[in-house]
Amino acid sequence: MKSIKILAPATVANIVCGFDILGLALNHPQDEMEMRCIDKPIITIHHTDDFNLPLVPEQNVAGAALLALINEYPNKNIGFELIINKIIKPGSGLGSSAASSAGAVAGANYLLNNYFGKTDLIRFAMNGEKVASGVKHADNIAPCIYGGVTLVRSTSNLDIIPLTAPPMYVTVVHPQIEVKTSDARQILRKEVLLKDAIQQWGNIAGLVAGFLQNDYELISRSLEDVIIEPIRSILIPGFDEIKKQCKEVGVIGGGISGSGPSVFMFSKDETTANLAEQIMKAIYNKIGINYYTYVTTINKDGVKITDC
Ligand code: HSE
């Protein structure tokens, strides 16, 4: 049976104010996978990276997503062999688990002649997020599958809206500290004040309108999170300083990528994006924390599949 290669992009969930509902795909970094369909109901997973991720399908995010897909496929005599080379570090806040699960189900669907639709694939991949963080959020998976910027209006009755956005550079710093998504969710308050909710709704609506109208000023004004960021930013050394200094050199805005610890900034031009990168590097050099940085753009295509 034929083999395919899969590239699954990193994603920035939340996009500051849209906790669990907004996300976008990045052109860099991307996970690499190889996959084959077999005529036995077995899933085998092999990792060529050093992250020591579980290989039992039920405990592996890609495996859990594939099991959900197989469960809804009429021919029960199918299985998959999957080789994953994770380039997106687990726990980075760059949608590492989503890339594995979305990449796996998109690849499987390609091998099954696109039997399922994109919404089905997102639904299957959400089982991987459940394994990773205990919650079936879709704000990383949706942009990974669709590319671009996506809005998850509802997860109970899955409703994904792909959004257009103006061209933007995205600068990302991934400080080498561990922030588990489950922990970063645990520390959040379970209730919000009405006044904060109103401000947040205004920002989310403003951000979506800004994306659709290519209005950089409106995007900039709307990149404000009064609910999640004040709590989570405490886990990220240098966060306030990165934001302050990046604003001073003219970035559009930014904040925590997903549940962190990565931090991202949007810029209109490459020069500003590179300046933001220099600021991030200088801040973590000073603090003494190792890091990776990426200067990239929004990935319009999502998971990419090619025949071997
Ligand atoms: N929306 C999720 C969170 C994304 O912020 O917890 C996790 O990557």
PDB file of N, CA and C and ligand atoms in Angstrom, residues 13-14 19-20 137 139-140 181 185 232 258-259, ligand 1:
ATOM      1  N   ALA A  13      -2.661  29.233  19.410  1.00  0.00           N
ATOM      2  CA  ALA A  13      -4.059  29.233  19.856  1.00  0.00           C
ATOM      3  C   ALA A  13      -4.349  30.484  20.686  1.00  0.00           C
ATOM      4  N   ASN A  14      -5.605  30.801  20.765  1.00  0.00           N
ATOM      5  CA  ASN A  14      -6.159  31.924  21.552  1.00  0.00           C
ATOM      6  C   ASN A  14      -6.014  33.282  20.831  1.00  0.00           C
ATOM      7  N   PHE A  19      -9.617  32.995  23.963  1.00  0.00           N
ATOM      8  CA  PHE A  19      -9.305  31.745  24.676  1.00  0.00           C
ATOM      9  C   PHE A  19     -10.184  30.590  24.180  1.00  0.00           C
ATOM     10  N   ASP A  20      -9.527  29.551  23.676  1.00  0.00           N
ATOM     11  CA  ASP A  20     -10.170  28.316  23.209  1.00  0.00           C
ATOM     12  C   ASP A  20     -10.998  28.470  21.932  1.00  0.00           C
ATOM     13  N   HIS A 137     -10.306  20.841  23.353  1.00  0.00           N
ATOM     14  CA  HIS A 137     -10.374  22.154  22.701  1.00  0.00           C
ATOM     15  C   HIS A 137      -9.909  22.004  21.244  1.00  0.00           C
ATOM     16  N   ASP A 139      -8.920  24.838  19.217  1.00  0.00           N
ATOM     17  CA  ASP A 139      -8.352  26.087  18.673  1.00  0.00           C
ATOM     18  C   ASP A 139      -6.964  25.923  18.074  1.00  0.00           C
ATOM     19  N   ASN A 140      -6.264  24.819  18.346  1.00  0.00           N
ATOM     20  CA  ASN A 140      -5.028  24.499  17.614  1.00  0.00           C
ATOM     21  C   ASN A 140      -5.331  23.600  16.415  1.00  0.00           C
ATOM     22  N   THR A 181      -0.050  22.362  29.584  1.00  0.00           N
ATOM     23  CA  THR A 181      -1.360  22.958  29.294  1.00  0.00           C
ATOM     24  C   THR A 181      -2.330  22.656  30.427  1.00  0.00           C
ATOM     25  N   ARG A 185      -4.212  25.510  32.605  1.00  0.00           N
ATOM     26  CA  ARG A 185      -5.684  25.612  32.636  1.00  0.00           C
ATOM     27  C   ARG A 185      -6.179  25.549  34.078  1.00  0.00           C
ATOM     28  N   ARG A 232      -1.808  33.783  33.553  1.00  0.00           N
ATOM     29  CA  ARG A 232      -0.785  32.894  32.981  1.00  0.00           C
ATOM     30  C   ARG A 232       0.576  33.557  32.784  1.00  0.00           C
ATOM     31  N   GLY A 258      -0.957  30.066  22.819  1.00  0.00           N
ATOM     32  CA  GLY A 258      -1.679  28.975  23.476  1.00  0.00           C
ATOM     33  C   GLY A 258      -1.568  29.115  24.982  1.00  0.00           C
ATOM     34  N   SER A 259      -1.153  28.015  25.637  1.00  0.00           N
ATOM     35  CA  SER A 259      -1.026  28.077  27.092  1.00  0.00           C
ATOM     36  C   SER A 259       0.401  28.401  27.512  1.00  0.00           C
TER      37      SER A 259
HETATM   38  N1  HSE B   1      -6.773  27.248  24.277  1.00  0.00           N
HETATM   39  C1  HSE B   1      -5.858  26.353  24.900  1.00  0.00           C
HETATM   40  C2  HSE B   1      -5.371  26.962  26.203  1.00  0.00           C
HETATM   41  C3  HSE B   1      -4.703  26.112  23.973  1.00  0.00           C
HETATM   42  O1  HSE B   1      -5.028  28.141  26.188  1.00  0.00           O
HETATM   43  O2  HSE B   1      -5.345  26.280  27.216  1.00  0.00           O
HETATM   44  C4  HSE B   1      -3.693  25.168  24.516  1.00  0.00           C
HETATM   45  O3  HSE B   1      -2.659  25.054  23.544  1.00  0.00           O
END
